[in-house]
PDB file of C-alpha atoms in Angstrom:
ATOM      1  CA  UNK Y   1     -21.951  -4.264 -52.670  1.00  0.00           C
ATOM      2  CA  UNK Y   2     -23.518  -7.404 -51.245  1.00  0.00           C
ATOM      3  CA  UNK Y   3     -24.839  -7.467 -47.736  1.00  0.00           C
ATOM      4  CA  UNK Y   4     -22.103  -9.915 -46.827  1.00  0.00           C
ATOM      5  CA  UNK Y   5     -19.354  -7.542 -47.984  1.00  0.00           C
ATOM      6  CA  UNK Y   6     -21.056  -4.670 -46.178  1.00  0.00           C
ATOM      7  CA  UNK Y   7     -21.034  -6.736 -43.006  1.00  0.00           C
ATOM      8  CA  UNK Y   8     -17.342  -7.602 -43.407  1.00  0.00           C
ATOM      9  CA  UNK Y   9     -16.355  -3.978 -44.050  1.00  0.00           C
ATOM     10  CA  UNK Y  10     -18.393  -2.738 -41.073  1.00  0.00           C
ATOM     11  CA  UNK Y  11     -16.810  -5.366 -38.818  1.00  0.00           C
ATOM     12  CA  UNK Y  12     -13.312  -4.373 -39.933  1.00  0.00           C
ATOM     13  CA  UNK Y  13     -14.036  -0.676 -39.363  1.00  0.00           C
ATOM     14  CA  UNK Y  14     -15.393  -1.324 -35.871  1.00  0.00           C
ATOM     15  CA  UNK Y  15     -12.389  -3.491 -35.067  1.00  0.00           C
ATOM     16  CA  UNK Y  16     -10.007  -0.781 -36.267  1.00  0.00           C
ATOM     17  CA  UNK Y  17     -11.744   1.852 -34.129  1.00  0.00           C
ATOM     18  CA  UNK Y  18     -11.483  -0.391 -31.057  1.00  0.00           C
ATOM     19  CA  UNK Y  19      -7.761  -0.995 -31.673  1.00  0.00           C
ATOM     20  CA  UNK Y  20      -7.090   2.727 -32.086  1.00  0.00           C
ATOM     21  CA  UNK Y  21      -9.102   3.847 -29.054  1.00  0.00           C
ATOM     22  CA  UNK Y  22      -8.232   1.026 -26.639  1.00  0.00           C
ATOM     23  CA  UNK Y  23      -4.860   2.443 -25.460  1.00  0.00           C
ATOM     24  CA  UNK Y  24      -6.446   5.858 -24.928  1.00  0.00           C
ATOM     25  CA  UNK Y  25      -9.307   4.304 -22.985  1.00  0.00           C
ATOM     26  CA  UNK Y  26      -6.916   2.413 -20.763  1.00  0.00           C
ATOM     27  CA  UNK Y  27      -4.806   5.506 -20.241  1.00  0.00           C
ATOM     28  CA  UNK Y  28      -7.816   7.617 -19.335  1.00  0.00           C
ATOM     29  CA  UNK Y  29      -8.632   5.253 -16.479  1.00  0.00           C
ATOM     30  CA  UNK Y  30      -5.282   5.657 -14.750  1.00  0.00           C
ATOM     31  CA  UNK Y  31      -5.984   9.098 -13.189  1.00  0.00           C
ATOM     32  CA  UNK Y  32      -9.174   7.685 -11.662  1.00  0.00           C
ATOM     33  CA  UNK Y  33      -7.312   4.651 -10.363  1.00  0.00           C
ATOM     34  CA  UNK Y  34      -4.586   6.859  -8.939  1.00  0.00           C
ATOM     35  CA  UNK Y  35      -7.204   8.931  -7.108  1.00  0.00           C
ATOM     36  CA  UNK Y  36      -8.822   5.762  -5.754  1.00  0.00           C
ATOM     37  CA  UNK Y  37      -5.422   4.547  -4.593  1.00  0.00           C
ATOM     38  CA  UNK Y  38      -4.758   7.874  -2.876  1.00  0.00           C
ATOM     39  CA  UNK Y  39      -8.107   7.654  -1.078  1.00  0.00           C
ATOM     40  CA  UNK Y  40      -7.233   4.149   0.123  1.00  0.00           C
ATOM     41  CA  UNK Y  41      -4.090   5.480   1.744  1.00  0.00           C
ATOM     42  CA  UNK Y  42      -5.975   8.393   3.285  1.00  0.00           C
ATOM     43  CA  UNK Y  43      -8.355   5.890   4.877  1.00  0.00           C
ATOM     44  CA  UNK Y  44      -5.382   3.891   6.154  1.00  0.00           C
ATOM     45  CA  UNK Y  45      -3.816   7.058   7.554  1.00  0.00           C
ATOM     46  CA  UNK Y  46      -7.044   7.955   9.384  1.00  0.00           C
ATOM     47  CA  UNK Y  47      -7.258   4.413  10.759  1.00  0.00           C
ATOM     48  CA  UNK Y  48      -3.704   4.714  12.058  1.00  0.00           C
ATOM     49  CA  UNK Y  49      -4.677   7.905  13.875  1.00  0.00           C
ATOM     50  CA  UNK Y  50      -7.761   6.288  15.379  1.00  0.00           C
ATOM     51  CA  UNK Y  51      -5.639   3.371  16.547  1.00  0.00           C
ATOM     52  CA  UNK Y  52      -3.213   5.871  18.092  1.00  0.00           C
ATOM     53  CA  UNK Y  53      -6.089   7.637  19.863  1.00  0.00           C
ATOM     54  CA  UNK Y  54      -7.039   4.387  21.560  1.00  0.00           C
ATOM     55  CA  UNK Y  55      -3.598   2.984  22.406  1.00  0.00           C
ATOM     56  CA  UNK Y  56      -1.498   6.184  22.543  1.00  0.00           C
ATOM     57  CA  UNK Y  57       0.811   4.715  19.910  1.00  0.00           C
ATOM     58  CA  UNK Y  58       0.778   3.483  16.352  1.00  0.00           C
ATOM     59  CA  UNK Y  59       0.584  -0.287  15.872  1.00  0.00           C
ATOM     60  CA  UNK Y  60       3.797  -2.302  15.730  1.00  0.00           C
ATOM     61  CA  UNK Y  61       4.829  -3.513  12.293  1.00  0.00           C
ATOM     62  CA  UNK Y  62       3.701  -6.943  13.437  1.00  0.00           C
ATOM     63  CA  UNK Y  63       2.739  -8.829  16.560  1.00  0.00           C
ATOM     64  CA  UNK Y  64       4.912 -11.657  17.855  1.00  0.00           C
ATOM     65  CA  UNK Y  65       4.501 -14.877  19.813  1.00  0.00           C
ATOM     66  CA  UNK Y  66       6.328 -15.700  23.050  1.00  0.00           C
ATOM     67  CA  UNK Y  67       9.418 -16.671  21.050  1.00  0.00           C
ATOM     68  CA  UNK Y  68       9.469 -13.460  19.035  1.00  0.00           C
ATOM     69  CA  UNK Y  69       8.134 -15.005  15.816  1.00  0.00           C
ATOM     70  CA  UNK Y  70       5.929 -12.710  13.690  1.00  0.00           C
ATOM     71  CA  UNK Y  71       2.210 -13.435  13.885  1.00  0.00           C
ATOM     72  CA  UNK Y  72       0.103 -10.655  12.382  1.00  0.00           C
ATOM     73  CA  UNK Y  73       0.630  -7.524  10.349  1.00  0.00           C
ATOM     74  CA  UNK Y  74      -0.306  -3.998  11.362  1.00  0.00           C
ATOM     75  CA  UNK Y  75      -2.840  -4.211   8.519  1.00  0.00           C
ATOM     76  CA  UNK Y  76      -4.747  -6.850  10.472  1.00  0.00           C
ATOM     77  CA  UNK Y  77      -4.689  -4.698  13.620  1.00  0.00           C
ATOM     78  CA  UNK Y  78      -6.217  -1.789  11.685  1.00  0.00           C
ATOM     79  CA  UNK Y  79      -9.261  -3.706  10.421  1.00  0.00           C
ATOM     80  CA  UNK Y  80     -11.640  -2.472  13.182  1.00  0.00           C
ATOM     81  CA  UNK Y  81     -10.774   1.124  12.211  1.00  0.00           C
ATOM     82  CA  UNK Y  82     -11.490   0.467   8.527  1.00  0.00           C
ATOM     83  CA  UNK Y  83     -15.077  -0.751   8.972  1.00  0.00           C
ATOM     84  CA  UNK Y  84     -13.867  -4.354   8.822  1.00  0.00           C
ATOM     85  CA  UNK Y  85     -14.800  -5.535  12.318  1.00  0.00           C
ATOM     86  CA  UNK Y  86     -16.558  -8.725  11.076  1.00  0.00           C
ATOM     87  CA  UNK Y  87     -13.424  -9.772   9.190  1.00  0.00           C
ATOM     88  CA  UNK Y  88     -11.252  -8.940  12.193  1.00  0.00           C
ATOM     89  CA  UNK Y  89     -13.468 -11.067  14.439  1.00  0.00           C
ATOM     90  CA  UNK Y  90     -12.781 -14.125  12.269  1.00  0.00           C
ATOM     91  CA  UNK Y  91      -9.026 -13.957  12.923  1.00  0.00           C
ATOM     92  CA  UNK Y  92      -7.308 -15.833  15.729  1.00  0.00           C
ATOM     93  CA  UNK Y  93      -4.547 -13.415  16.722  1.00  0.00           C
ATOM     94  CA  UNK Y  94      -2.869 -16.053  18.885  1.00  0.00           C
ATOM     95  CA  UNK Y  95      -2.066 -18.134  15.797  1.00  0.00           C
ATOM     96  CA  UNK Y  96       0.056 -17.093  12.780  1.00  0.00           C
ATOM     97  CA  UNK Y  97      -1.739 -15.245  10.000  1.00  0.00           C
ATOM     98  CA  UNK Y  98      -1.424 -18.228   7.637  1.00  0.00           C
ATOM     99  CA  UNK Y  99      -2.396 -20.882  10.156  1.00  0.00           C
ATOM    100  CA  UNK Y 100      -5.281 -23.111   8.933  1.00  0.00           C
ATOM    101  CA  UNK Y 101      -7.527 -21.622  11.611  1.00  0.00           C
ATOM    102  CA  UNK Y 102      -7.217 -18.276   9.771  1.00  0.00           C
ATOM    103  CA  UNK Y 103      -7.829 -19.734   6.302  1.00  0.00           C
ATOM    104  CA  UNK Y 104     -11.193 -18.019   5.778  1.00  0.00           C
ATOM    105  CA  UNK Y 105      -9.745 -14.586   6.511  1.00  0.00           C
ATOM    106  CA  UNK Y 106      -6.712 -15.338   4.316  1.00  0.00           C
ATOM    107  CA  UNK Y 107      -8.986 -16.014   1.369  1.00  0.00           C
ATOM    108  CA  UNK Y 108     -10.920 -12.775   1.892  1.00  0.00           C
ATOM    109  CA  UNK Y 109      -9.783  -9.671  -0.052  1.00  0.00           C
ATOM    110  CA  UNK Y 110      -9.531  -6.395   1.835  1.00  0.00           C
ATOM    111  CA  UNK Y 111     -10.374  -3.777  -0.851  1.00  0.00           C
ATOM    112  CA  UNK Y 112      -8.923  -0.834   1.079  1.00  0.00           C
ATOM    113  CA  UNK Y 113      -5.506  -2.504   0.928  1.00  0.00           C
ATOM    114  CA  UNK Y 114      -5.595  -2.964  -2.833  1.00  0.00           C
ATOM    115  CA  UNK Y 115      -4.580  -0.372  -5.431  1.00  0.00           C
ATOM    116  CA  UNK Y 116      -7.004  -0.524  -8.405  1.00  0.00           C
ATOM    117  CA  UNK Y 117      -4.023  -0.331 -10.770  1.00  0.00           C
ATOM    118  CA  UNK Y 118      -2.604  -3.583  -9.376  1.00  0.00           C
ATOM    119  CA  UNK Y 119      -3.138  -6.861 -11.307  1.00  0.00           C
ATOM    120  CA  UNK Y 120      -6.408  -8.621 -10.524  1.00  0.00           C
ATOM    121  CA  UNK Y 121      -4.930 -12.128 -10.328  1.00  0.00           C
ATOM    122  CA  UNK Y 122      -4.327 -11.948  -6.570  1.00  0.00           C
ATOM    123  CA  UNK Y 123      -7.074  -9.929  -4.943  1.00  0.00           C
ATOM    124  CA  UNK Y 124      -5.720 -10.674  -1.460  1.00  0.00           C
ATOM    125  CA  UNK Y 125      -2.379  -8.998  -2.188  1.00  0.00           C
ATOM    126  CA  UNK Y 126      -1.457  -5.468  -1.194  1.00  0.00           C
ATOM    127  CA  UNK Y 127       1.100  -2.984  -2.477  1.00  0.00           C
ATOM    128  CA  UNK Y 128       0.766  -0.786   0.632  1.00  0.00           C
ATOM    129  CA  UNK Y 129       3.753  -1.581   2.829  1.00  0.00           C
ATOM    130  CA  UNK Y 130       5.000   0.076   5.974  1.00  0.00           C
ATOM    131  CA  UNK Y 131       8.660   1.035   5.999  1.00  0.00           C
ATOM    132  CA  UNK Y 132      10.075  -1.000   8.867  1.00  0.00           C
ATOM    133  CA  UNK Y 133      13.440   0.018  10.319  1.00  0.00           C
ATOM    134  CA  UNK Y 134      14.767   0.713  13.836  1.00  0.00           C
ATOM    135  CA  UNK Y 135      14.308   4.448  13.182  1.00  0.00           C
ATOM    136  CA  UNK Y 136      10.963   4.551  11.346  1.00  0.00           C
ATOM    137  CA  UNK Y 137       7.399   4.894  12.629  1.00  0.00           C
ATOM    138  CA  UNK Y 138       6.712   1.192  12.159  1.00  0.00           C
ATOM    139  CA  UNK Y 139       9.180  -1.040  13.997  1.00  0.00           C
ATOM    140  CA  UNK Y 140       9.591  -4.789  14.491  1.00  0.00           C
ATOM    141  CA  UNK Y 141       7.413  -5.776  17.444  1.00  0.00           C
ATOM    142  CA  UNK Y 142       7.475  -2.244  18.842  1.00  0.00           C
ATOM    143  CA  UNK Y 143       5.158   0.737  18.976  1.00  0.00           C
ATOM    144  CA  UNK Y 144       5.955   4.360  18.195  1.00  0.00           C
ATOM    145  CA  UNK Y 145       3.968   7.381  19.351  1.00  0.00           C
ATOM    146  CA  UNK Y 146       3.467  10.828  17.884  1.00  0.00           C
ATOM    147  CA  UNK Y 147       5.819  12.163  20.549  1.00  0.00           C
ATOM    148  CA  UNK Y 148       8.641  10.146  19.003  1.00  0.00           C
ATOM    149  CA  UNK Y 149       8.249  11.887  15.635  1.00  0.00           C
ATOM    150  CA  UNK Y 150      10.459  14.919  16.147  1.00  0.00           C
ATOM    151  CA  UNK Y 151      11.380  15.386  12.474  1.00  0.00           C
ATOM    152  CA  UNK Y 152       7.908  16.742  11.722  1.00  0.00           C
ATOM    153  CA  UNK Y 153       4.672  14.932  10.967  1.00  0.00           C
ATOM    154  CA  UNK Y 154       4.409  16.385   7.453  1.00  0.00           C
ATOM    155  CA  UNK Y 155       7.888  15.131   6.545  1.00  0.00           C
ATOM    156  CA  UNK Y 156       7.806  11.626   8.028  1.00  0.00           C
ATOM    157  CA  UNK Y 157       6.204   8.750   6.154  1.00  0.00           C
ATOM    158  CA  UNK Y 158       4.492   5.644   7.486  1.00  0.00           C
ATOM    159  CA  UNK Y 159       3.339   3.675   4.467  1.00  0.00           C
ATOM    160  CA  UNK Y 160       4.813   3.496   0.990  1.00  0.00           C
ATOM    161  CA  UNK Y 161       3.293   2.097  -2.187  1.00  0.00           C
ATOM    162  CA  UNK Y 162       5.405  -0.478  -4.049  1.00  0.00           C
ATOM    163  CA  UNK Y 163       5.133  -2.085  -7.516  1.00  0.00           C
ATOM    164  CA  UNK Y 164       2.911  -5.144  -7.871  1.00  0.00           C
ATOM    165  CA  UNK Y 165       5.873  -7.524  -8.145  1.00  0.00           C
ATOM    166  CA  UNK Y 166       6.703  -6.654  -4.521  1.00  0.00           C
ATOM    167  CA  UNK Y 167       3.146  -7.096  -3.268  1.00  0.00           C
ATOM    168  CA  UNK Y 168       2.435  -9.308  -0.265  1.00  0.00           C
ATOM    169  CA  UNK Y 169      -0.705 -10.839   1.199  1.00  0.00           C
ATOM    170  CA  UNK Y 170      -2.473  -8.132   3.190  1.00  0.00           C
ATOM    171  CA  UNK Y 171      -2.324 -10.300   6.345  1.00  0.00           C
ATOM    172  CA  UNK Y 172       1.354 -11.143   5.983  1.00  0.00           C
ATOM    173  CA  UNK Y 173       3.730  -9.553   8.529  1.00  0.00           C
ATOM    174  CA  UNK Y 174       6.066  -8.577   5.704  1.00  0.00           C
ATOM    175  CA  UNK Y 175       6.793  -4.980   4.752  1.00  0.00           C
ATOM    176  CA  UNK Y 176       9.477  -2.793   3.210  1.00  0.00           C
ATOM    177  CA  UNK Y 177      12.909  -2.523   4.804  1.00  0.00           C
ATOM    178  CA  UNK Y 178      15.557   0.008   3.840  1.00  0.00           C
ATOM    179  CA  UNK Y 179      16.841  -2.251   1.044  1.00  0.00           C
ATOM    180  CA  UNK Y 180      13.419  -2.371  -0.598  1.00  0.00           C
ATOM    181  CA  UNK Y 181      13.090   1.407  -0.375  1.00  0.00           C
ATOM    182  CA  UNK Y 182      16.560   1.937  -1.830  1.00  0.00           C
ATOM    183  CA  UNK Y 183      15.892  -0.404  -4.754  1.00  0.00           C
ATOM    184  CA  UNK Y 184      12.556   1.267  -5.377  1.00  0.00           C
ATOM    185  CA  UNK Y 185      14.273   4.628  -5.762  1.00  0.00           C
ATOM    186  CA  UNK Y 186      17.316   3.412  -7.680  1.00  0.00           C
ATOM    187  CA  UNK Y 187      15.401   1.350 -10.245  1.00  0.00           C
ATOM    188  CA  UNK Y 188      12.689   4.006 -10.579  1.00  0.00           C
ATOM    189  CA  UNK Y 189      10.168   1.170 -10.860  1.00  0.00           C
ATOM    190  CA  UNK Y 190       6.958   2.676  -9.545  1.00  0.00           C
ATOM    191  CA  UNK Y 191       3.277   1.683  -9.302  1.00  0.00           C
ATOM    192  CA  UNK Y 192       1.995   4.692 -11.272  1.00  0.00           C
ATOM    193  CA  UNK Y 193       3.238   6.732 -14.203  1.00  0.00           C
ATOM    194  CA  UNK Y 194       5.325   9.234 -12.244  1.00  0.00           C
ATOM    195  CA  UNK Y 195       5.839   7.514  -8.913  1.00  0.00           C
ATOM    196  CA  UNK Y 196       4.061   5.919  -5.984  1.00  0.00           C
ATOM    197  CA  UNK Y 197       1.986   7.251  -3.100  1.00  0.00           C
ATOM    198  CA  UNK Y 198       3.214   7.644   0.449  1.00  0.00           C
ATOM    199  CA  UNK Y 199       1.134   8.202   3.578  1.00  0.00           C
ATOM    200  CA  UNK Y 200       2.658  10.713   5.975  1.00  0.00           C
ATOM    201  CA  UNK Y 201       2.249  10.964   9.750  1.00  0.00           C
ATOM    202  CA  UNK Y 202       0.110  14.106   9.467  1.00  0.00           C
ATOM    203  CA  UNK Y 203      -2.499  12.086   7.549  1.00  0.00           C
ATOM    204  CA  UNK Y 204      -1.702  13.516   4.130  1.00  0.00           C
ATOM    205  CA  UNK Y 205      -0.895  11.437   1.065  1.00  0.00           C
ATOM    206  CA  UNK Y 206       1.677  12.554  -1.472  1.00  0.00           C
ATOM    207  CA  UNK Y 207       2.968  11.160  -4.752  1.00  0.00           C
ATOM    208  CA  UNK Y 208       6.636  10.348  -4.288  1.00  0.00           C
ATOM    209  CA  UNK Y 209       8.046  10.975  -7.753  1.00  0.00           C
ATOM    210  CA  UNK Y 210      10.511   8.501  -9.206  1.00  0.00           C
ATOM    211  CA  UNK Y 211      13.093  11.273  -9.562  1.00  0.00           C
ATOM    212  CA  UNK Y 212      13.284  11.861  -5.798  1.00  0.00           C
ATOM    213  CA  UNK Y 213      16.885  11.385  -4.533  1.00  0.00           C
ATOM    214  CA  UNK Y 214      17.381   8.515  -2.101  1.00  0.00           C
ATOM    215  CA  UNK Y 215      18.775  10.750   0.644  1.00  0.00           C
ATOM    216  CA  UNK Y 216      15.460  12.620   0.648  1.00  0.00           C
ATOM    217  CA  UNK Y 217      13.488   9.381   0.824  1.00  0.00           C
ATOM    218  CA  UNK Y 218      15.600   8.171   3.737  1.00  0.00           C
ATOM    219  CA  UNK Y 219      15.040  11.512   5.470  1.00  0.00           C
ATOM    220  CA  UNK Y 220      11.295  10.925   5.132  1.00  0.00           C
ATOM    221  CA  UNK Y 221      11.651   7.486   6.734  1.00  0.00           C
ATOM    222  CA  UNK Y 222      13.406   8.566   9.952  1.00  0.00           C
ATOM    223  CA  UNK Y 223      11.353   9.923  12.847  1.00  0.00           C
ATOM    224  CA  UNK Y 224      14.180  11.798  14.568  1.00  0.00           C
ATOM    225  CA  UNK Y 225      17.130  11.922  12.160  1.00  0.00           C
ATOM    226  CA  UNK Y 226      17.087  15.733  12.014  1.00  0.00           C
ATOM    227  CA  UNK Y 227      17.682  15.628   8.248  1.00  0.00           C
ATOM    228  CA  UNK Y 228      16.567  18.533   6.082  1.00  0.00           C
ATOM    229  CA  UNK Y 229      13.710  17.444   3.828  1.00  0.00           C
ATOM    230  CA  UNK Y 230      13.418  19.546   0.722  1.00  0.00           C
ATOM    231  CA  UNK Y 231      10.165  19.773  -1.208  1.00  0.00           C
ATOM    232  CA  UNK Y 232       9.293  16.500  -2.885  1.00  0.00           C
TER     233      UNK Y 232
END
């Protein structure tokens, strides 16, 4: 066999090995990414607690101007508690998040708000959304304290992970309402293989499986609904 044919055969063999092993390699990375994602949410949960320690309440879902228009997300308010004080200092909280004066911050990724399994095209996007309703921990323009959570801290969620097609800019005052949560459960479209992570008031992070009934998810959202939350 000529050296040229040997080279061709070797190239084909190597290519075949890469094709065969590539899916397995990609699949083997997912558990690590899922762990990284879980740690992100644990850091966010700790930051929420530290914010609560200072202000005696969790942050509002978003801040508002004098006319009630949304300005900045809770994610922006948490930056000092996530070792992101320099980034926080660049933001003018009196102007909307996407105002030109905040352009530099808008173009800056915040790694703790990004799941490693999410697409890399938009590094400033986040799939970690608060559930914002009148009866959840995060509320429009309002604050909620630990004393308001009478359903139990281990059975009340604050932040939910959504698929990448529902991601928003990490500075945007846009989160998940009840409709988004319902569709997430009904379509069973989740960020990871078996579900998506949720951060609970007690600081723990759980994987909410895509088979979880909606009534159980809604029970996790309410702070004082007195629903019975079965194991999930």
